Short mmCIF file of N, CA and C in Angstrom, two decimals:
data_model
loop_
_atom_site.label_atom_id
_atom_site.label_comp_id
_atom_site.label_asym_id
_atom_site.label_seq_id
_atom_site.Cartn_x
_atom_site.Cartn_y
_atom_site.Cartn_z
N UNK F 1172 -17.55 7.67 -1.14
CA UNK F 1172 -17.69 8.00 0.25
C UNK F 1172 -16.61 9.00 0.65
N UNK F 1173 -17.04 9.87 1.64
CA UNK F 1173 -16.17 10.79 1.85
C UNK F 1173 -15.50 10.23 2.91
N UNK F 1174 -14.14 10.68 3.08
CA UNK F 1174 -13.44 10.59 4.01
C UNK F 1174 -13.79 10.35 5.70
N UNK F 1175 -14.42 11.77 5.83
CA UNK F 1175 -14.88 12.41 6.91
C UNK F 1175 -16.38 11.46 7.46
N UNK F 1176 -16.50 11.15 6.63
CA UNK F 1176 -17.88 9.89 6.81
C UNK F 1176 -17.18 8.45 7.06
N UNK F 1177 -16.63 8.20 7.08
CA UNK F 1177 -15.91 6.59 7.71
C UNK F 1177 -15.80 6.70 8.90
N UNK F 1178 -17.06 5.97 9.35
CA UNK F 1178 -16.88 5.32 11.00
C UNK F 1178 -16.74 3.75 11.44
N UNK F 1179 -16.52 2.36 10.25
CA UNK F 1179 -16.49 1.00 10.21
C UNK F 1179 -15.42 0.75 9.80
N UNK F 1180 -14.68 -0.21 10.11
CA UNK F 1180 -13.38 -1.34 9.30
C UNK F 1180 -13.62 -1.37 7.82
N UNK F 1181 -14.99 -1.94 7.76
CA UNK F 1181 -15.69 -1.95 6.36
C UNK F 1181 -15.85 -0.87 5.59
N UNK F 1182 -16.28 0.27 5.73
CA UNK F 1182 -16.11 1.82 5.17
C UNK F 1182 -14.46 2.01 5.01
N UNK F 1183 -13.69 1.60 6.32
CA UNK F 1183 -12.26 2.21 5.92
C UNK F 1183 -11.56 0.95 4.68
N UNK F 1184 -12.27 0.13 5.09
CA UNK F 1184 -11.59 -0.69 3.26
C UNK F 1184 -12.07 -0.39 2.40
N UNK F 1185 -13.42 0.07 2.15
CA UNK F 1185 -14.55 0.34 1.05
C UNK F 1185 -13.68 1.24 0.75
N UNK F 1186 -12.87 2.44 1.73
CA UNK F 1186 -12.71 3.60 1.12
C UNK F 1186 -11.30 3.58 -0.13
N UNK F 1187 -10.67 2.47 1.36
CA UNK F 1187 -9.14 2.22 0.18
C UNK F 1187 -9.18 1.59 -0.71
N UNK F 1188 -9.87 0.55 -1.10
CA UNK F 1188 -10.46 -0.05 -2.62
C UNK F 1188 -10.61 1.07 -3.50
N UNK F 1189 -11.80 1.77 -3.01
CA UNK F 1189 -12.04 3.02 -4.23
C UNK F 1189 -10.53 3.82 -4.36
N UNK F 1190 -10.07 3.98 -3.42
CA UNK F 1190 -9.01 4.97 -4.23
C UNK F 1190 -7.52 4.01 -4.14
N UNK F 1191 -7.73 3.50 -4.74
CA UNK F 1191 -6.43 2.57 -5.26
C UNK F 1191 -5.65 2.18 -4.00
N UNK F 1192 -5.14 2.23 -2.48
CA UNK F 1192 -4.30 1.88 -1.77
C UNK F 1192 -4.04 0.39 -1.93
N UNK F 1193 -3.06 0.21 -1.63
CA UNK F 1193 -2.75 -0.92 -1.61
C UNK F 1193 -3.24 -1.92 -0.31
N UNK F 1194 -3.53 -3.14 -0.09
CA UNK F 1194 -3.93 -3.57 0.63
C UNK F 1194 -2.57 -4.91 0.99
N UNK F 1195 -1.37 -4.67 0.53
CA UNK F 1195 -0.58 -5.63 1.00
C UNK F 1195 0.43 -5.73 2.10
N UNK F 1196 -0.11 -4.60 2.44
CA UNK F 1196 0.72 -4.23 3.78
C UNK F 1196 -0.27 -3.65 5.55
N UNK F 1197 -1.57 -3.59 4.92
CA UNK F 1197 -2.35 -3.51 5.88
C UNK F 1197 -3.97 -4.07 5.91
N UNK F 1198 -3.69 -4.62 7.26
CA UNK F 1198 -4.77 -5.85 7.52
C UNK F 1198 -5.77 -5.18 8.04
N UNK F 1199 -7.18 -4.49 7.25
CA UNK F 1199 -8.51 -3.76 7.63
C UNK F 1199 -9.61 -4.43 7.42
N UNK F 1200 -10.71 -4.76 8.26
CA UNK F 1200 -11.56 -5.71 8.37
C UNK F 1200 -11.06 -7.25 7.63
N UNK F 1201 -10.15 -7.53 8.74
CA UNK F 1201 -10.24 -8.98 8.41
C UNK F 1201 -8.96 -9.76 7.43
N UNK F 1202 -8.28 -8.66 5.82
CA UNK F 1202 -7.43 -9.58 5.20
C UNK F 1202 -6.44 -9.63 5.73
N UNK F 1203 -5.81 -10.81 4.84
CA UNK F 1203 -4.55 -11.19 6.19
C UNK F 1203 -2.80 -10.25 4.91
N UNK F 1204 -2.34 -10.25 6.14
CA UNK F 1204 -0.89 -10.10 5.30
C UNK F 1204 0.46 -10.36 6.18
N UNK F 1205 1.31 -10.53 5.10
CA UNK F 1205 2.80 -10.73 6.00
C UNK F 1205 3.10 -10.07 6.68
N UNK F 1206 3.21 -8.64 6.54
CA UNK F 1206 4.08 -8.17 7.31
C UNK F 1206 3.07 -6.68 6.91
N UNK F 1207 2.93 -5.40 7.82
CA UNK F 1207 2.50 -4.22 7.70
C UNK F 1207 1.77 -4.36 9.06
N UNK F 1208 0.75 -3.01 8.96
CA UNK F 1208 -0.41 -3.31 10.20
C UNK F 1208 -1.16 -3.05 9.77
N UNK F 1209 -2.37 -3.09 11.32
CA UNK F 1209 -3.40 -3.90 10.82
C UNK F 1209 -4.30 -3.30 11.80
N UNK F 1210 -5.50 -3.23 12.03
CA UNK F 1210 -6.78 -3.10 13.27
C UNK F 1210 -7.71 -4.06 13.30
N UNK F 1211 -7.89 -4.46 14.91
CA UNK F 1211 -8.68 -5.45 14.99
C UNK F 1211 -9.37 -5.53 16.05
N UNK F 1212 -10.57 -5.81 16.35
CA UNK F 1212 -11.16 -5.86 17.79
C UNK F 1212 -10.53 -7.11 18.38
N UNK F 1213 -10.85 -6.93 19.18
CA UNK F 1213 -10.09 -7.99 20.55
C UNK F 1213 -10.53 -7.78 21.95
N UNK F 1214 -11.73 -8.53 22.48
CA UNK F 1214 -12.24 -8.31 23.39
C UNK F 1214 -13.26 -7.29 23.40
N UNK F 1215 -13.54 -6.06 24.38
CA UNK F 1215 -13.58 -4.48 23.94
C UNK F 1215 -12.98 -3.41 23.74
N UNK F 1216 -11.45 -3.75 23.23
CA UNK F 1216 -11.18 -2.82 22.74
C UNK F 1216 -10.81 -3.15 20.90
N UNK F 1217 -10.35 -1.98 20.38
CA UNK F 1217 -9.56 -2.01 18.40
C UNK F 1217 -8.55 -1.91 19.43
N UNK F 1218 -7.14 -2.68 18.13
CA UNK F 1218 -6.17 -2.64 18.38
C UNK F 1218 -5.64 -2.10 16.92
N UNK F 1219 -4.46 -0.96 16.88
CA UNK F 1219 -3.81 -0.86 15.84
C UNK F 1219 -2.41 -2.08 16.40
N UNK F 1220 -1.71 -2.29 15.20
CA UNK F 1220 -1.01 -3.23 15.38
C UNK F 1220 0.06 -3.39 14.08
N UNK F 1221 1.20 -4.15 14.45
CA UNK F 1221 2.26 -4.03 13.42
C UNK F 1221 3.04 -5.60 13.60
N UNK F 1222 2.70 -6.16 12.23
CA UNK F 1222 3.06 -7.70 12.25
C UNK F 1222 4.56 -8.10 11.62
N UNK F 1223 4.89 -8.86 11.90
CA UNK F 1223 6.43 -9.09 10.83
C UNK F 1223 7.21 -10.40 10.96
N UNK F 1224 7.00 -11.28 10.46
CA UNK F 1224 7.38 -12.86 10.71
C UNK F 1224 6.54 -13.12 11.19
N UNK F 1225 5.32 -13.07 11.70
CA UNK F 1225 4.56 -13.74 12.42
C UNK F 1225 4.38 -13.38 14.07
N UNK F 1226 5.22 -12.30 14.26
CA UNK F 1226 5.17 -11.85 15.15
C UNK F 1226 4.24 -10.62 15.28
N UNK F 1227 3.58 -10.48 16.10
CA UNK F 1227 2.27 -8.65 16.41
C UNK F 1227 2.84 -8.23 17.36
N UNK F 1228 2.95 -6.74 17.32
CA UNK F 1228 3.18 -5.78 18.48
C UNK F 1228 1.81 -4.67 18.31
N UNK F 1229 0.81 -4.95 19.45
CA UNK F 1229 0.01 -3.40 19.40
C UNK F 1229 0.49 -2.44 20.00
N UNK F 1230 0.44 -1.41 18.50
CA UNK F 1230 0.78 0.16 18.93
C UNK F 1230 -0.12 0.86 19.75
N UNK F 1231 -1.24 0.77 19.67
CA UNK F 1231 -2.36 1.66 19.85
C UNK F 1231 -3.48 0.94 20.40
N UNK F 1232 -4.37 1.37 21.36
CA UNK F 1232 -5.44 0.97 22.02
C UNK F 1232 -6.91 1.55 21.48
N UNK F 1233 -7.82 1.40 21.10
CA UNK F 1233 -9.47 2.40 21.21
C UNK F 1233 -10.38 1.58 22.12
N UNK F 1234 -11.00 2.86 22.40
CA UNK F 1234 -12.22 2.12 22.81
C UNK F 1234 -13.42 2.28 22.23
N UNK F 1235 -13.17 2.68 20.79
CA UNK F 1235 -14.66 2.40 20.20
C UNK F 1235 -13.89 2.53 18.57
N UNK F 1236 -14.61 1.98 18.01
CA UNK F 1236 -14.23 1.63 16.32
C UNK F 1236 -14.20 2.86 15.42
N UNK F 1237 -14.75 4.29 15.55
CA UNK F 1237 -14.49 5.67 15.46
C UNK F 1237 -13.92 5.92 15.01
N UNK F 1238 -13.01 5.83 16.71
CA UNK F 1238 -11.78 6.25 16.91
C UNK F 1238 -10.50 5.55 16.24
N UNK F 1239 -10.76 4.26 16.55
CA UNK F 1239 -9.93 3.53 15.80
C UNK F 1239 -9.77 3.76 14.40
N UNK F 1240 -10.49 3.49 13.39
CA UNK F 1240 -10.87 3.76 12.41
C UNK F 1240 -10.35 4.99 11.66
N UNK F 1241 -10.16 6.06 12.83
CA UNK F 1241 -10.04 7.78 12.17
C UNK F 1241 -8.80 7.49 12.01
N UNK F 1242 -8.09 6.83 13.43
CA UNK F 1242 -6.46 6.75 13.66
C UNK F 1242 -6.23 5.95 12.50
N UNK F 1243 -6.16 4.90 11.96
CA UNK F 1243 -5.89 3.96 11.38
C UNK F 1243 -5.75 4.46 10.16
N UNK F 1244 -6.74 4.83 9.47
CA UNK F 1244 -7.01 6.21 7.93
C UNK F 1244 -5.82 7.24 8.01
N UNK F 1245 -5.83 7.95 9.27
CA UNK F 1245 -4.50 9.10 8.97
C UNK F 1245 -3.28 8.31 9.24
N UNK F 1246 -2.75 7.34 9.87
CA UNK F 1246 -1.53 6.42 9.75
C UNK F 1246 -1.52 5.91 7.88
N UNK F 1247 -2.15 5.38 7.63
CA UNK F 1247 -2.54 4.89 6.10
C UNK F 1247 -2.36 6.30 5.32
N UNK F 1248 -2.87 7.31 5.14
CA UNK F 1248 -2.64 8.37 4.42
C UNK F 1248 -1.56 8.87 4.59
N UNK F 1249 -1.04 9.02 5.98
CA UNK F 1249 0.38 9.35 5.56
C UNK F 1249 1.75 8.95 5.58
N UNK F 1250 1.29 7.46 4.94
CA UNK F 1250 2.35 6.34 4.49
C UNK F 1250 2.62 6.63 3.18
N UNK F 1251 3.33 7.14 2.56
CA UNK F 1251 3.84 7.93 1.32
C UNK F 1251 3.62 6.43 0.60
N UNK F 1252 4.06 5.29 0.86
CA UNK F 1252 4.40 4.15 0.46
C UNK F 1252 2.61 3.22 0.03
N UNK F 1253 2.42 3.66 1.27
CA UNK F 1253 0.94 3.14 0.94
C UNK F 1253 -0.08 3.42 -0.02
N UNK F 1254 0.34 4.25 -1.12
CA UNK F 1254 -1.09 4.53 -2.27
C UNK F 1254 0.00 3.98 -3.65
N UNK F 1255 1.26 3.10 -3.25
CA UNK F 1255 2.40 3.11 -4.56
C UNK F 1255 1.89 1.56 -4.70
N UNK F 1256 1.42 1.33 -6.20
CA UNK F 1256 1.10 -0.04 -6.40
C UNK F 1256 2.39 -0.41 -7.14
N UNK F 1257 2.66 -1.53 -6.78
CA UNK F 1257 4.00 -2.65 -7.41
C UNK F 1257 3.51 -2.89 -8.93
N UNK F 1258 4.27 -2.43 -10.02
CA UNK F 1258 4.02 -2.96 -11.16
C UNK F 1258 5.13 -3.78 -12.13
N UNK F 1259 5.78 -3.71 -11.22
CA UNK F 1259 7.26 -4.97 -11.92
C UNK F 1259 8.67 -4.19 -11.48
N UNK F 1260 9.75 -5.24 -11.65
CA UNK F 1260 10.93 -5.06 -11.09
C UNK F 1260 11.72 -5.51 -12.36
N UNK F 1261 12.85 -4.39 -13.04
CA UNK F 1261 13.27 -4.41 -14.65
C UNK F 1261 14.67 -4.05 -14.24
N UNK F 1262 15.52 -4.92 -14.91
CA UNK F 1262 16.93 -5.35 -15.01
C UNK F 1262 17.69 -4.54 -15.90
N UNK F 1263 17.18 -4.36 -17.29
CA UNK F 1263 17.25 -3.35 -18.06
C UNK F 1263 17.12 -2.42 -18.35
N UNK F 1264 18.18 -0.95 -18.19
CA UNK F 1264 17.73 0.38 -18.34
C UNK F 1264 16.61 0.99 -19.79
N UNK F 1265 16.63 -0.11 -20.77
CA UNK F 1265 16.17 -0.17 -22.04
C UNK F 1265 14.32 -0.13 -21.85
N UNK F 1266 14.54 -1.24 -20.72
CA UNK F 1266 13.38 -1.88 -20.62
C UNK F 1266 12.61 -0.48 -19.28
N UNK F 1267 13.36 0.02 -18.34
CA UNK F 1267 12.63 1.00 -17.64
C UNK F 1267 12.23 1.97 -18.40
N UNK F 1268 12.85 2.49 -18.92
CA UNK F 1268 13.04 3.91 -20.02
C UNK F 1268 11.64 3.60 -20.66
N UNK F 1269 11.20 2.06 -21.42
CA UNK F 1269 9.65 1.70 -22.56
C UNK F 1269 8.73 1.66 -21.58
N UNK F 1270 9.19 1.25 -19.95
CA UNK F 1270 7.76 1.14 -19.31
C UNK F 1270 7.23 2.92 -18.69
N UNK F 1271 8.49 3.76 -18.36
CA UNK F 1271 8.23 4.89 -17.91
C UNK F 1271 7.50 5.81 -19.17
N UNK F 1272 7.93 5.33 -20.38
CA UNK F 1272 7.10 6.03 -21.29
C UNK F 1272 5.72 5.62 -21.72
N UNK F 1273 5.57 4.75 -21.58
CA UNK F 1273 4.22 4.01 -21.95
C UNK F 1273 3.46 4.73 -20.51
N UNK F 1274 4.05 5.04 -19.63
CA UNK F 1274 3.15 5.18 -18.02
C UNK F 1274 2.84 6.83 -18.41
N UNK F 1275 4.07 7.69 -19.27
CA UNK F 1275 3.66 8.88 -19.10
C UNK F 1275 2.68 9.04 -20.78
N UNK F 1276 2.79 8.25 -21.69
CA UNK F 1276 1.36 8.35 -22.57
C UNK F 1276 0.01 8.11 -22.29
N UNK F 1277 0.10 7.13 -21.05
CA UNK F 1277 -1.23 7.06 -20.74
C UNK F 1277 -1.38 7.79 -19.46
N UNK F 1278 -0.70 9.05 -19.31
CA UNK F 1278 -0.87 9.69 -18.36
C UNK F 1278 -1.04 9.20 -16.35
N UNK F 1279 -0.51 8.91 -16.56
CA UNK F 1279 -0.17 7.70 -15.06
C UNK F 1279 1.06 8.33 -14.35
N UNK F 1280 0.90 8.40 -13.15
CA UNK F 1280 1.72 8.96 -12.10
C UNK F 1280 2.26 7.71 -11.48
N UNK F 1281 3.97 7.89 -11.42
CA UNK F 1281 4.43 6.88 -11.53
C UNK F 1281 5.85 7.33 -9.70
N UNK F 1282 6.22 6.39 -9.72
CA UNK F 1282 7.42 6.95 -8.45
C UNK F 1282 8.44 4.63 -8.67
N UNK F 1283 9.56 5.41 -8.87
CA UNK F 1283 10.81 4.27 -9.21
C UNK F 1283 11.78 4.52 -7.94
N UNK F 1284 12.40 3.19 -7.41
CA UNK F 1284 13.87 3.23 -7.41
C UNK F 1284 14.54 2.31 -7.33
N UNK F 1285 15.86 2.16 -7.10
CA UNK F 1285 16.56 0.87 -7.30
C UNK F 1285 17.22 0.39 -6.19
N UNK F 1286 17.58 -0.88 -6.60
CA UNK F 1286 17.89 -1.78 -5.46
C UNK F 1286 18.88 -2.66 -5.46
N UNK F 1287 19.53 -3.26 -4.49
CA UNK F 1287 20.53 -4.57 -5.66
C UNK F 1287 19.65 -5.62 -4.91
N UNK F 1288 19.52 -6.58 -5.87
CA UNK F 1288 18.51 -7.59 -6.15
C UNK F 1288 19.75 -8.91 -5.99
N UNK F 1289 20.78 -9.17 -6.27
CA UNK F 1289 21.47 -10.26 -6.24
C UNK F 1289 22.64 -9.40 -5.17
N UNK F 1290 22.51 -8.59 -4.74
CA UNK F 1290 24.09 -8.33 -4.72
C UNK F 1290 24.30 -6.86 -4.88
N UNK F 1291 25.24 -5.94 -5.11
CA UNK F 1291 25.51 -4.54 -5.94
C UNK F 1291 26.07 -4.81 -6.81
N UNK F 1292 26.25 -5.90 -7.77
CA UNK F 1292 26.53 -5.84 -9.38
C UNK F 1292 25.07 -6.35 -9.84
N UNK F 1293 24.00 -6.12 -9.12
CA UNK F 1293 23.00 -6.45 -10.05
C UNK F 1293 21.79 -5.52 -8.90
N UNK F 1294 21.74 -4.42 -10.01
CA UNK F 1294 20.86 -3.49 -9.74
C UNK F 1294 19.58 -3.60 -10.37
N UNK F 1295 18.20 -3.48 -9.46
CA UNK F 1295 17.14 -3.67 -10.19
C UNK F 1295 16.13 -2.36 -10.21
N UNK F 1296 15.67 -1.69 -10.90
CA UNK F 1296 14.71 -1.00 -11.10
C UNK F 1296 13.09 -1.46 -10.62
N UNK F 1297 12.75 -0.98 -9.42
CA UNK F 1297 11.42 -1.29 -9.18
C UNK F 1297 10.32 -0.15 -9.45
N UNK F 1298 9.15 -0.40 -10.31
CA UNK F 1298 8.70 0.69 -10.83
C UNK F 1298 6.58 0.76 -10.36
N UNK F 1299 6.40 1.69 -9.70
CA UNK F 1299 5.29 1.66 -8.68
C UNK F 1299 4.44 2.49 -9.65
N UNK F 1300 2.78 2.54 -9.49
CA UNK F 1300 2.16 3.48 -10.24
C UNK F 1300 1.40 3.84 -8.66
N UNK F 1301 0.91 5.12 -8.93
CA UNK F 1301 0.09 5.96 -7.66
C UNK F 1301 -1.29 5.69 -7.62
N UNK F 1302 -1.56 5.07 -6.93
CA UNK F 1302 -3.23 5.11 -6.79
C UNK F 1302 -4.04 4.40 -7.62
N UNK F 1303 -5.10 5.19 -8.25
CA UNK F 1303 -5.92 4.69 -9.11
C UNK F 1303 -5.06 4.25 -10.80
N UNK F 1304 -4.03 4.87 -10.32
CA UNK F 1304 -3.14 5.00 -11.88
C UNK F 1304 -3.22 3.50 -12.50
N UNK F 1305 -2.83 2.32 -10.99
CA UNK F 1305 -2.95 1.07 -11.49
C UNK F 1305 -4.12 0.71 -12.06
N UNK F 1306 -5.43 1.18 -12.39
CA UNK F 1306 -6.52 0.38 -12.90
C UNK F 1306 -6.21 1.18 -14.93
N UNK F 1307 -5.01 1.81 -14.77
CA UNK F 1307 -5.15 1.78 -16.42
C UNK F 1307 -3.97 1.19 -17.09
N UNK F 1308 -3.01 0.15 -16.14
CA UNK F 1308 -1.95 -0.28 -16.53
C UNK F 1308 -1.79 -2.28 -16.43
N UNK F 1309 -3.08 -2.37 -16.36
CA UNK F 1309 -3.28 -4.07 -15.30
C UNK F 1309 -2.30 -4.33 -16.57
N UNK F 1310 -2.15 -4.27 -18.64
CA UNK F 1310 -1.37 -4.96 -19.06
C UNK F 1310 0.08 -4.69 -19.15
N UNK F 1311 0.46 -3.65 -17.95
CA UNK F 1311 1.74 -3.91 -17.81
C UNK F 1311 2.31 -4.49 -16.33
N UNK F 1312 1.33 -5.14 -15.80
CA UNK F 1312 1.88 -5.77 -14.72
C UNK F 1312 2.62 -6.49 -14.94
N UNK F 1313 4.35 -7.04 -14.31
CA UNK F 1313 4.98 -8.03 -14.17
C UNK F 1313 4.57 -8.74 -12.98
N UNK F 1314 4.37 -10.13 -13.46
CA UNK F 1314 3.89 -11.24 -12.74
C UNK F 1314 4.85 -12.33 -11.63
#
């Protein structure tokens, strides 16, 4: 489906399924998540919206699902963060170095960085694949 053709909640998830986005940070027709945003009818109007502890703040108002829908797609597209799938978090520079090479033999577009995970004497390498990249790496997911 093309882009430019999404006018449903359902089309705008159909669309991010097909092209790899991640769905753990935004709630489109219906799944739930911790923390990201989300669109939802409520009454007659869509609401865009942004959750976090359990708390919602709506950003944005529509009055028809369109509109909502169009807004919601270009917020999502240009979340740099939003097409990066989580594929494990590595302690070992040994161990980043075998997974970044295995990502660039099977030709996979990849984006890393680090973090301190206990503290700043314990730095962790978190290592993301782009998009569809995750449907050729499911056996290097860390679990």
């Amino acid at each position: 489906m093309n882009e430019t053709e999404i006018k449903t909640e359902l089309e705008l998830e159909q669309w991010l399924k097909e092209n790899c986005y991640s769905m753990n940070n935004y709630s489109i027709n219906g799944n739930t998540i911790y923390e990201g945003c989300g669109l939802e009818k409520n009454g007659g109007l869509y609401q865009w919206f942004y959750t976090e502890r359990g708390e919602k703040r709506v950003l944005e108002y529509f009055a028809n699902e369109k509109e909502a829908v169009q807004y919601a797609l270009e917020k999502i597209k240009s979340d740099k963060h939003s097409i990066r799938n989580y594929i494990g978090m590595f302690k070992s520079e040994n161990e980043v170095e075998k997974i970044k090479s295995e990502l660039e033999k099977r030709n996979v577009e990849f984006w890393t960085d680090k973090i301190p995970y206990n503290g700043i004497n314990d730095i962790r390498t978190r290592v993301f694949v782009i998009g569809c990249g995750i449907k050729k790496v499911q056996d290097l997911i860390r679990k």
